[in-house]
Short mmCIF file of C-alpha atoms in Angstrom, two decimals:
data_model
loop_
_atom_site.label_atom_id
_atom_site.label_comp_id
_atom_site.label_asym_id
_atom_site.label_seq_id
_atom_site.Cartn_x
_atom_site.Cartn_y
_atom_site.Cartn_z
CA MET A 15 -107.89 10.91 1.38
CA SER A 16 -106.58 13.15 4.07
CA THR A 17 -103.44 15.22 3.70
CA TYR A 18 -101.77 13.14 6.38
CA ASP A 19 -102.56 9.88 4.55
CA LEU A 20 -101.14 11.32 1.33
CA GLU A 21 -98.01 12.49 3.05
CA GLU A 22 -97.62 9.07 4.64
CA GLN A 23 -97.96 7.34 1.26
CA GLU A 24 -95.44 9.73 -0.27
CA GLN A 25 -93.01 8.98 2.54
CA ILE A 26 -93.51 5.25 2.07
CA ALA A 27 -93.01 5.56 -1.68
CA THR A 28 -89.87 7.63 -1.14
CA LEU A 29 -88.54 5.12 1.37
CA LYS A 30 -89.22 2.22 -1.00
CA SER A 31 -87.42 4.02 -3.80
CA TRP A 32 -84.44 4.83 -1.57
CA TRP A 33 -84.28 1.29 -0.26
CA LYS A 34 -84.40 -0.13 -3.77
CA GLU A 35 -81.41 2.01 -4.69
CA HIS A 36 -79.38 1.74 -1.48
CA GLY A 37 -80.72 -1.33 0.32
CA ASN A 38 -77.97 -3.71 -0.74
CA LEU A 39 -75.32 -1.23 0.33
CA VAL A 40 -76.95 -0.80 3.74
CA LEU A 41 -77.28 -4.54 4.24
CA GLY A 42 -73.65 -4.96 3.25
CA ALA A 43 -72.52 -2.30 5.70
CA VAL A 44 -74.57 -3.85 8.49
CA THR A 45 -73.16 -7.28 7.70
CA VAL A 46 -69.61 -5.95 7.78
CA ALA A 47 -70.26 -4.11 11.05
CA LEU A 48 -71.68 -7.24 12.64
CA ALA A 49 -68.73 -9.28 11.39
CA VAL A 50 -66.26 -6.75 12.79
CA PHE A 51 -68.10 -6.71 16.12
CA ALA A 52 -68.10 -10.51 16.28
CA ALA A 53 -64.42 -10.66 15.34
CA TRP A 54 -63.54 -8.09 18.01
CA ASN A 55 -65.44 -10.00 20.68
CA GLY A 56 -63.82 -13.21 19.49
CA TRP A 57 -60.37 -11.63 19.70
CA LYS A 58 -61.02 -10.34 23.21
CA TRP A 59 -62.14 -13.81 24.26
CA HIS A 60 -59.02 -15.30 22.67
CA VAL A 61 -56.77 -12.82 24.51
CA ARG A 62 -58.47 -13.53 27.84
CA THR A 63 -58.19 -17.27 27.31
CA GLN A 64 -54.52 -16.98 26.40
CA ALA A 65 -53.83 -14.90 29.50
CA VAL A 66 -55.57 -17.40 31.79
CA GLN A 67 -53.68 -20.35 30.32
CA ALA A 68 -50.37 -18.49 30.43
CA ALA A 69 -51.01 -17.50 34.05
CA ALA A 70 -51.50 -21.14 35.04
CA LEU A 71 -48.23 -22.13 33.37
CA TYR A 72 -46.46 -19.16 34.94
CA GLU A 73 -47.56 -20.34 38.38
CA THR A 74 -46.15 -23.79 37.58
CA LEU A 75 -42.91 -22.14 36.51
CA GLN A 76 -42.65 -20.15 39.74
CA LYS A 77 -43.16 -23.27 41.84
CA ALA A 78 -40.47 -25.10 39.86
CA ALA A 79 -38.09 -22.17 40.25
CA ARG A 80 -38.56 -22.09 44.01
CA VAL A 81 -37.40 -25.70 44.35
CA GLY A 82 -34.70 -25.45 41.68
CA ASP A 83 -36.44 -27.83 39.26
CA ALA A 84 -34.75 -26.62 36.09
CA LYS A 85 -36.46 -29.09 33.75
CA SER A 86 -39.99 -28.24 34.87
CA ALA A 87 -39.16 -24.55 34.79
CA ARG A 88 -37.68 -24.85 31.31
CA ASP A 89 -40.67 -26.85 30.04
CA ALA A 90 -43.21 -24.39 31.43
CA ALA A 91 -41.30 -21.41 30.08
CA GLY A 92 -40.89 -23.11 26.72
CA THR A 93 -44.63 -23.65 26.41
CA ILE A 94 -45.35 -20.04 27.35
CA LEU A 95 -42.86 -18.74 24.78
CA GLU A 96 -44.19 -21.08 22.10
CA LYS A 97 -47.94 -20.69 22.62
CA TYR A 98 -48.39 -17.47 24.58
CA SER A 99 -45.52 -15.28 23.46
CA SER A 100 -47.81 -12.26 23.08
CA THR A 101 -48.81 -12.26 26.76
CA THR A 102 -47.08 -10.27 29.48
CA TYR A 103 -46.08 -13.55 31.10
CA ALA A 104 -43.70 -14.56 28.30
CA PRO A 105 -40.70 -12.28 29.05
CA LEU A 106 -41.14 -12.78 32.79
CA ALA A 107 -41.16 -16.54 32.30
CA ALA A 108 -38.01 -16.37 30.20
CA LEU A 109 -36.21 -14.30 32.85
CA ILE A 110 -37.13 -16.70 35.65
CA SER A 111 -36.27 -19.79 33.63
CA ALA A 112 -32.95 -18.25 32.58
CA LYS A 113 -32.04 -17.68 36.22
CA VAL A 114 -32.88 -21.26 37.16
CA SER A 115 -31.01 -22.62 34.13
CA TYR A 116 -27.89 -20.66 35.00
CA GLN A 117 -28.01 -21.60 38.67
CA THR A 118 -28.27 -25.28 37.75
CA GLY A 119 -25.31 -25.21 35.38
CA ASP A 120 -26.97 -24.62 32.02
CA PRO A 121 -25.66 -21.25 30.80
CA LYS A 122 -26.44 -22.08 27.17
CA THR A 123 -30.17 -22.28 27.84
CA ALA A 124 -29.96 -19.23 30.10
CA LYS A 125 -28.36 -17.17 27.34
CA ALA A 126 -30.96 -18.27 24.79
CA GLN A 127 -33.81 -17.29 27.09
CA LEU A 128 -32.27 -13.93 27.94
CA GLN A 129 -31.67 -13.24 24.26
CA TRP A 130 -35.33 -13.98 23.60
CA VAL A 131 -36.31 -11.29 26.10
CA VAL A 132 -33.87 -8.80 24.55
CA GLN A 133 -35.36 -9.39 21.11
CA ASN A 134 -39.05 -9.82 21.94
CA ALA A 135 -40.05 -8.10 25.17
CA LYS A 136 -42.24 -5.03 24.65
CA SER A 137 -41.12 -3.52 27.94
CA GLU A 138 -37.92 -1.48 27.69
CA GLU A 139 -37.26 -2.19 31.36
CA LEU A 140 -37.44 -5.97 30.88
CA ARG A 141 -35.15 -5.75 27.86
CA ALA A 142 -32.66 -3.78 29.97
CA VAL A 143 -32.78 -6.38 32.75
CA ALA A 144 -32.22 -9.17 30.23
CA ARG A 145 -29.23 -7.37 28.68
CA LEU A 146 -27.63 -6.89 32.09
CA ARG A 147 -28.09 -10.55 33.01
CA LEU A 148 -26.89 -11.73 29.62
CA ALA A 149 -23.78 -9.56 29.88
CA SER A 150 -23.14 -10.98 33.36
CA VAL A 151 -23.32 -14.54 32.04
CA LEU A 152 -20.94 -13.65 29.20
CA LEU A 153 -18.56 -12.04 31.70
CA ASP A 154 -18.52 -15.25 33.74
CA GLU A 155 -17.66 -17.12 30.52
CA ASN A 156 -14.79 -14.68 29.79
CA ALA A 157 -16.58 -13.56 26.63
CA TYR A 158 -15.66 -9.96 27.36
CA ASP A 159 -16.17 -8.43 23.92
CA ASP A 160 -19.60 -10.04 23.58
CA ALA A 161 -20.51 -8.83 27.06
CA LEU A 162 -19.55 -5.24 26.22
CA LYS A 163 -21.42 -5.43 22.93
CA THR A 164 -24.53 -6.57 24.79
CA LEU A 165 -24.39 -3.42 26.90
CA GLU A 166 -24.08 -1.07 23.92
CA SER A 167 -27.82 -0.53 23.51
CA LYS A 168 -28.97 2.61 25.29
CA PRO A 169 -31.02 1.48 28.29
CA SER A 170 -33.67 3.34 30.21
CA SER A 171 -31.96 5.99 32.35
CA ALA A 172 -32.98 4.01 35.43
CA PHE A 173 -30.44 1.37 34.38
CA ASP A 174 -27.53 3.69 33.57
CA ALA A 175 -25.69 3.12 36.86
CA LEU A 176 -26.08 -0.66 36.74
CA THR A 177 -24.95 -0.77 33.11
CA LEU A 178 -21.87 1.37 33.78
CA SER A 179 -20.99 -0.64 36.89
CA LEU A 180 -21.14 -3.91 34.97
CA LYS A 181 -19.17 -2.36 32.13
CA GLY A 182 -16.51 -1.47 34.70
CA ASP A 183 -16.43 -5.08 35.91
CA ILE A 184 -15.88 -6.31 32.36
CA LEU A 185 -13.11 -3.78 31.76
CA VAL A 186 -11.42 -4.84 35.01
CA ALA A 187 -11.48 -8.43 33.76
CA GLN A 188 -9.81 -7.18 30.58
CA LYS A 189 -7.21 -5.42 32.73
CA LYS A 190 -8.26 -2.04 31.32
CA THR A 191 -7.92 -0.26 34.65
CA ALA A 192 -8.24 3.34 33.50
CA GLU A 193 -11.37 2.62 31.45
CA ALA A 194 -12.86 0.60 34.30
CA ARG A 195 -12.26 3.43 36.73
CA SER A 196 -13.94 5.86 34.35
CA ALA A 197 -16.97 3.57 34.08
CA TYR A 198 -17.26 3.28 37.86
CA ARG A 199 -17.02 7.04 38.29
CA SER A 200 -19.72 7.56 35.69
CA ALA A 201 -21.87 5.00 37.49
CA LEU A 202 -21.47 6.96 40.72
CA GLU A 203 -22.75 10.06 38.95
CA LYS A 204 -25.81 8.22 37.66
CA ILE A 205 -26.72 6.31 40.81
CA ASP A 206 -29.84 7.04 42.81
CA PRO A 207 -28.74 8.97 45.93
CA LYS A 208 -30.90 6.65 48.03
CA ASP A 209 -29.05 3.54 46.82
CA VAL A 210 -26.43 3.52 49.57
CA SER A 211 -25.48 -0.12 49.04
CA MET A 212 -24.54 0.31 45.40
CA ARG A 213 -22.74 3.57 46.11
CA GLU A 214 -20.55 1.83 48.69
CA SER A 215 -19.96 -1.06 46.29
CA LEU A 216 -18.76 1.31 43.58
CA ARG A 217 -16.50 3.17 45.98
CA LEU A 218 -14.99 -0.13 47.11
CA LYS A 219 -14.32 -1.07 43.48
CA LEU A 220 -12.62 2.28 42.90
CA ASP A 221 -10.56 1.89 46.07
CA THR A 222 -9.51 -1.57 44.90
CA LEU A 223 -8.34 -0.14 41.59
CA GLY A 224 -6.58 2.73 43.29
CA GLU A 225 -7.55 6.26 42.31
CA SER A 226 -3.95 7.29 41.77
CA GLN A 227 -3.19 4.54 39.26
CA GLY A 228 -3.05 5.37 35.55
#
């Protein structure tokens, strides 16, 4: 028997011995790896399917919103929030449906949908938008304390001026002139220099209050 044949037999014997000792462990690890891989692929397929179905409903919602069909908009948004709440379409759907609900005289539904965004949206920007809109609805309902409380959460700095401006509006409604003026002035300091329209709006509000008043 040649040296190479002997070495080959030794290697085979060693491999058999190693496999006898560790084979079950290896098979188990391979099985787990395959299961994880299959689960990951299954999850990705599930996510893609959810996104496609949510997108179709979101398109239905947008069409309903354009024609002011509050019921269809509410139904589409409701399905998205119930079945596809983890998709990026969910908070957007709630915001659109809330707008349609409010415009068609259903502030209760609008508030519920905006509150959902505040509590569930992953995007800080979308949460900030929802808080501003919710506070505006509460202001229209004369629920001033609730409106101010809604604005207490620290928003993204991009929303500072809008938040302070709305806070000023609420304080004006409460006849707290000095505090309202302070809020408007702070909003002016935070506003984007390029936002001429909002700057003029804030100056008009301050002029209406009268800078010399206490």
